[in-house]
mmCIF file of C-alpha atoms and ligand atoms in Angstrom:
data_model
loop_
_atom_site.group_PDB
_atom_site.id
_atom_site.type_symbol
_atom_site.label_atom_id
_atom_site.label_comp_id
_atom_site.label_asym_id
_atom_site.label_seq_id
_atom_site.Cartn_x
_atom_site.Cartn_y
_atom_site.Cartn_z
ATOM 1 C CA UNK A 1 -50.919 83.667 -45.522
ATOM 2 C CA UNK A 2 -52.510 82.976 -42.161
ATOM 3 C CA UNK A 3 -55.684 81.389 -42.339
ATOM 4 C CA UNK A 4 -58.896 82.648 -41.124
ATOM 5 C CA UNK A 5 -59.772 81.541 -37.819
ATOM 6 C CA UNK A 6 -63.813 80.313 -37.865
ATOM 7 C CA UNK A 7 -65.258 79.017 -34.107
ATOM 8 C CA UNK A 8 -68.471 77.787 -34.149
ATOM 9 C CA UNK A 9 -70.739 76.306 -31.301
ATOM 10 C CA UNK A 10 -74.588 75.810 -30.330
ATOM 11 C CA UNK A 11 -77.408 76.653 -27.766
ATOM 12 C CA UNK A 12 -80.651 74.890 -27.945
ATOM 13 C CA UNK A 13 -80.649 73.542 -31.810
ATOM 14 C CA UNK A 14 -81.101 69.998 -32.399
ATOM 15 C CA UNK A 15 -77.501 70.096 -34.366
ATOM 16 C CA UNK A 16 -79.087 69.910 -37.256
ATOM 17 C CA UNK A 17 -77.551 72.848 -38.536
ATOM 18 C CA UNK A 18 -74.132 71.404 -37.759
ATOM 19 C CA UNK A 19 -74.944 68.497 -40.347
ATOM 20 C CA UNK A 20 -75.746 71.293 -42.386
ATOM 21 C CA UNK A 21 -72.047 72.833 -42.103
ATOM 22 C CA UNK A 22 -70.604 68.789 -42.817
ATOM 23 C CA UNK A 23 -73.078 68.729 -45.887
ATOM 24 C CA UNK A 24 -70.647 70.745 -47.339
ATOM 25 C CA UNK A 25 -68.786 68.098 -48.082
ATOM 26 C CA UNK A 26 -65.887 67.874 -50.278
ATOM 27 C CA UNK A 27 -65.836 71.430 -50.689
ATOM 28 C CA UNK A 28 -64.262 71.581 -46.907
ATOM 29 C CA UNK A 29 -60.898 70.610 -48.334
ATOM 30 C CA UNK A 30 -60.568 73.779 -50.568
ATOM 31 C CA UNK A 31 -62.073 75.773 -47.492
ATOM 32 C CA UNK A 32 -59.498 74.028 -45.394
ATOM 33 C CA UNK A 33 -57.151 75.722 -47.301
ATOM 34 C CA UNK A 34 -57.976 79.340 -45.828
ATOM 35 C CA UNK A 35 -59.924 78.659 -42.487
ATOM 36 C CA UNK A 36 -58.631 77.143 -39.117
ATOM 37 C CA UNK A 37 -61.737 75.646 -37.156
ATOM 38 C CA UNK A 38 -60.558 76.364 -33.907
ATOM 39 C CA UNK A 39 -62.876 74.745 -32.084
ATOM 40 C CA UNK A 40 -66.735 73.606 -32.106
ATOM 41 C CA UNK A 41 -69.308 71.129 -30.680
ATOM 42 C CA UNK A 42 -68.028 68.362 -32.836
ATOM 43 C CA UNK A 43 -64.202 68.517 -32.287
ATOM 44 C CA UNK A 44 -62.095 68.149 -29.163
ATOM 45 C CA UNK A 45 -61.880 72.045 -28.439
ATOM 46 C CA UNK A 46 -65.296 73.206 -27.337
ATOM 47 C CA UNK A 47 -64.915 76.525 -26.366
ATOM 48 C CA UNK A 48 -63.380 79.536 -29.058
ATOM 49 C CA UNK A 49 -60.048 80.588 -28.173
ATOM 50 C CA UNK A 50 -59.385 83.686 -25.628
ATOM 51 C CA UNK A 51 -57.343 85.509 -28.124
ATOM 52 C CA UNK A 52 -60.486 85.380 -30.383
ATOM 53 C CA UNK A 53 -61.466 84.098 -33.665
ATOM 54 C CA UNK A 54 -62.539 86.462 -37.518
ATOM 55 C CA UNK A 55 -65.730 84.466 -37.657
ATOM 56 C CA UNK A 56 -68.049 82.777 -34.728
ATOM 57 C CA UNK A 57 -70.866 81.005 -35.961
ATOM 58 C CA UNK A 58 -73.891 79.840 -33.472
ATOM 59 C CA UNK A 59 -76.645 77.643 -34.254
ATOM 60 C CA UNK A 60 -79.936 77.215 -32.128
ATOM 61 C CA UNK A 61 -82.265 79.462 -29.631
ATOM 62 C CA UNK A 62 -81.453 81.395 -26.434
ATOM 63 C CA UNK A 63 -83.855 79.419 -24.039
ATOM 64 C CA UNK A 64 -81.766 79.143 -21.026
ATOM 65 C CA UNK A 65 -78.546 81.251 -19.297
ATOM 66 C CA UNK A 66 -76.360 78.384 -20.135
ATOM 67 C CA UNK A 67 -77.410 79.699 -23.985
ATOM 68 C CA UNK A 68 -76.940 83.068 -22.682
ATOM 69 C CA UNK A 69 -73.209 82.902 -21.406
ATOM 70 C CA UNK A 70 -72.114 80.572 -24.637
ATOM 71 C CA UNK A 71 -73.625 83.779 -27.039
ATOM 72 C CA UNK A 72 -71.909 86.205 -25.232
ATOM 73 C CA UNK A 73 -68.806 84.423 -25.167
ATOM 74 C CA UNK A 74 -68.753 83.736 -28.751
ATOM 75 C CA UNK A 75 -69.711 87.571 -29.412
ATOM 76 C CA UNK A 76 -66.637 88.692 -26.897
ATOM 77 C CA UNK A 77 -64.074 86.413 -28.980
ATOM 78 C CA UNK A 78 -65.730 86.693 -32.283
ATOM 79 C CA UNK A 79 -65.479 89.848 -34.855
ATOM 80 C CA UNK A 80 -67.837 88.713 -37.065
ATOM 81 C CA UNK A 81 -70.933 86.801 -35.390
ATOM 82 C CA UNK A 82 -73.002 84.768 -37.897
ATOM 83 C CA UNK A 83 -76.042 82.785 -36.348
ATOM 84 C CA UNK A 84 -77.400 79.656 -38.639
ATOM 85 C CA UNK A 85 -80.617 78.162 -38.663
ATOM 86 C CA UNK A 86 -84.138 79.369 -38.156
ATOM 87 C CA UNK A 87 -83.428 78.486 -34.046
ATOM 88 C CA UNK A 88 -80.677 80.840 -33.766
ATOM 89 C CA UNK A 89 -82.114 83.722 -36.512
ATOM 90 C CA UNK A 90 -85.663 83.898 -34.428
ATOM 91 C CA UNK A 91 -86.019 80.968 -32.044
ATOM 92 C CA UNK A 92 -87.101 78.372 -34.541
ATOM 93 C CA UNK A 93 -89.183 75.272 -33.485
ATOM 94 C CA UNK A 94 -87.607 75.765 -29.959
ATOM 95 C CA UNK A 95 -89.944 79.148 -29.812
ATOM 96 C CA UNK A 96 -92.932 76.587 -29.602
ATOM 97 C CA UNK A 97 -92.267 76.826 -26.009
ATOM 98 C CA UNK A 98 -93.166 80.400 -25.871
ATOM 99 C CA UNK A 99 -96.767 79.086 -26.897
ATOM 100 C CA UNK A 100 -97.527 77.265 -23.514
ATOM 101 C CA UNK A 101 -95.433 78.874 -21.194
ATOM 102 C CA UNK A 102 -91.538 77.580 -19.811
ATOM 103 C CA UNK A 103 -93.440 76.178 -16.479
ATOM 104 C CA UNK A 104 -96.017 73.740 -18.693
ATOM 105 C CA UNK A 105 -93.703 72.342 -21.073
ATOM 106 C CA UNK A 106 -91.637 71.207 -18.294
ATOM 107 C CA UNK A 107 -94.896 70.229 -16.610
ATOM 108 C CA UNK A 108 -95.202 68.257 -19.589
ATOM 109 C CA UNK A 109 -92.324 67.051 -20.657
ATOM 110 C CA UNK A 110 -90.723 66.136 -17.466
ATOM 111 C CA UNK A 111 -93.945 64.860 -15.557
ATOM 112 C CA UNK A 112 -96.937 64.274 -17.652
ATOM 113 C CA UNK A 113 -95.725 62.301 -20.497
ATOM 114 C CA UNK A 114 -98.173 58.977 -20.856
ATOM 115 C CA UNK A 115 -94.509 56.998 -19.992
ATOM 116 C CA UNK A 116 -93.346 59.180 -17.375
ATOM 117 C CA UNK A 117 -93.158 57.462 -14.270
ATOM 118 C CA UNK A 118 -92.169 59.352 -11.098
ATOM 119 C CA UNK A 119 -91.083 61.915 -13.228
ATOM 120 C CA UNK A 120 -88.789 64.674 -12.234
ATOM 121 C CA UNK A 121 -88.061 68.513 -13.301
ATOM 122 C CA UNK A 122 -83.895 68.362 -13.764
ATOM 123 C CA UNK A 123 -82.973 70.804 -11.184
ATOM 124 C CA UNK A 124 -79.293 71.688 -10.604
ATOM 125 C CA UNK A 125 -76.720 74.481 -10.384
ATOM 126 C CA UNK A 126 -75.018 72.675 -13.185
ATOM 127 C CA UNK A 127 -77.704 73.317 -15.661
ATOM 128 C CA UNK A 128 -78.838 76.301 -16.716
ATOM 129 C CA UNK A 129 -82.110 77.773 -16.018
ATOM 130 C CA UNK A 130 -84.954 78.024 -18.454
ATOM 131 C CA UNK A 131 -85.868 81.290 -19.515
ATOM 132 C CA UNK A 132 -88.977 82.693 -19.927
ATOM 133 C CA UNK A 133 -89.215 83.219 -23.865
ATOM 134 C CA UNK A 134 -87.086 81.727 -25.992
ATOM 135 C CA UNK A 135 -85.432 84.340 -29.001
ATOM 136 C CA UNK A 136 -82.968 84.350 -31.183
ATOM 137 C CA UNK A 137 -79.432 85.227 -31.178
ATOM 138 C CA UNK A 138 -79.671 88.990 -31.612
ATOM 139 C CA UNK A 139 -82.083 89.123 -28.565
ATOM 140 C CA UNK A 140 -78.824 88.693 -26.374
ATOM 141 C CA UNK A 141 -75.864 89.932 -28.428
ATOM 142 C CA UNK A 142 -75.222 91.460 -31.521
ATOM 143 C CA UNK A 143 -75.763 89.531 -34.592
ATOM 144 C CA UNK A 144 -73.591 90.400 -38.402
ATOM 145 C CA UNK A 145 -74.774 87.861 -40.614
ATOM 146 C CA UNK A 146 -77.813 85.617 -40.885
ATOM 147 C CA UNK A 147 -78.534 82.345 -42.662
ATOM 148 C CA UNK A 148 -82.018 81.038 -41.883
ATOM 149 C CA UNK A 149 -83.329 77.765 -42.984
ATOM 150 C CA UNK A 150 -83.991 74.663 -40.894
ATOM 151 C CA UNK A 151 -81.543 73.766 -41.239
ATOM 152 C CA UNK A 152 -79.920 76.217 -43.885
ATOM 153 C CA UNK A 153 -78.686 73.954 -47.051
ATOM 154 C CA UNK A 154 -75.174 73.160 -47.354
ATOM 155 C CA UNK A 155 -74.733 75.627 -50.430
ATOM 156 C CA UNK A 156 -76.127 78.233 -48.419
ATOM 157 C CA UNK A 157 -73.595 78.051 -45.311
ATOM 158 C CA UNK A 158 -70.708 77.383 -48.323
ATOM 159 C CA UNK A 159 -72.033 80.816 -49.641
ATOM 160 C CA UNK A 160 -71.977 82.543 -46.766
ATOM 161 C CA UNK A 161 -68.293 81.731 -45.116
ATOM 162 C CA UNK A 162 -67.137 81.958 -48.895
ATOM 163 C CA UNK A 163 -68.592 85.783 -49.235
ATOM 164 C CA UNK A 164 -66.969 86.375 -45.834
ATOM 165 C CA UNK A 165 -64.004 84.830 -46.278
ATOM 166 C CA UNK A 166 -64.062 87.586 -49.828
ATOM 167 C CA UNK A 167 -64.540 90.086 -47.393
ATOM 168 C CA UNK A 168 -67.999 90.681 -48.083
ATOM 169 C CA UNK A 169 -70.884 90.930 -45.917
ATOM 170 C CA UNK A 170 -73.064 87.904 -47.585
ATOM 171 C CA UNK A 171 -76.509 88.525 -48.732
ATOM 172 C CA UNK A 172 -78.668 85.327 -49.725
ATOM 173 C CA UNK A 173 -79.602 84.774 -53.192
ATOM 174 C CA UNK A 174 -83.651 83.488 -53.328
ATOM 175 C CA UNK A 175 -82.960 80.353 -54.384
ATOM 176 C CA UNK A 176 -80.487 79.429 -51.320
ATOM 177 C CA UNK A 177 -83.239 80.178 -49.119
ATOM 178 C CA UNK A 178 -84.967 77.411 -47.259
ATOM 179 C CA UNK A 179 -88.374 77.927 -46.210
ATOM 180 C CA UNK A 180 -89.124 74.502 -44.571
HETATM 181 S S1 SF4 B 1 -82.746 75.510 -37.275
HETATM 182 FE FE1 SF4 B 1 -83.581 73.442 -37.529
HETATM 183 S S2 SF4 B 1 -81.783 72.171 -37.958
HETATM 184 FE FE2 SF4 B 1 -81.014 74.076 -37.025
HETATM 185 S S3 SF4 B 1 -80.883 73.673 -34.814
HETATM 186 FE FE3 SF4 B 1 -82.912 74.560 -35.220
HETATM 187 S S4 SF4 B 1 -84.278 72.776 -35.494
HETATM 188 FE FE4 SF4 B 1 -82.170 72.042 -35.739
#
């Protein structure tokens, strides 16, 4: 039988939720058995395939275009489009932005630190450009599946590609929810 083909990659996250996804452990042998990673941040083959893949998974926030182009590439080679993490379900801790504004936490960040000296706003066509509010994944494409949590536990990303892997659209138990 041909195994499923899962993609996964990230936008602004702090990759936390792709620890998540290794926390799985052991368990990634018997998964191994049915899935083909095609590619992801953490192996050699960043970018999913052209021909597509059954299941995309994104972590992290839309916050700049760069963000923007990766989500919409993922959705175009994707069927099923599952986003993990609080980041990528509504913007997460990367939303804290929206607080202050895009322009001050540059401000901040890039010039006003107390070590900052002759600090410098990264400006180039090679990166992309902030946005003005930072959202989650289904602000930009269309999302399936969701597994919040920051990041979501192990067990509950094990749930999830299991239930779609069943052919089932996974719903969260309660107590695979993580609320901090
Ligand atoms: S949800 Fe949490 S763990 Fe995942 S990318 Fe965002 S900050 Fe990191």
């Amino acid at each position: 039988m041909a195994k499923v083909k899962i993609a996964t990659d990230w936008l602004a996250g702090c990759a936390g939720c792709h620890m998540s996804l290794l926390d799985i452990d052991e368990r990634l042998v018997g998964l191994l058995e049915l899935v083909e990673f095609t590619s992801s941040p953490i192996t050699d083959l960043k970018h999913p395939p052209e021909d597509g893949v059954t299941v995309g998974i994104l972590e992290g926030a839309i916050s700049n275009t760069h963000n923007v182009a990766v989500a919409r590439q993922m959705r175009e080679r994707c069927q099923v489009l599952m986003a993990i993490g609080d980041c990528a379900t509504f913007g997460g801790i990367v939303a804290m932005r929206n607080l202050c504004g895009t322009g001050a936490a540059l401000k901040r960040a890039y010039l006003e630190t107390e070590t900052t000296v002759e600090g410098l706003i990264p400006d180039s066509t090679e990166l992309g450009r902030p946005l003005e509010e930072v959202t989650g994944v289904d602000k930009v494409v269309k999302v399936d599946v969701f597994v919040p949590g920051c990041p979501p536990s192990a067990d509950a990303l094990y749930y999830a590609i299991s239930e779609l892997l069943a052919g089932r659209k996974p719903v969260l138990p309660p107590e695979l929810f993580k609320y901090d």
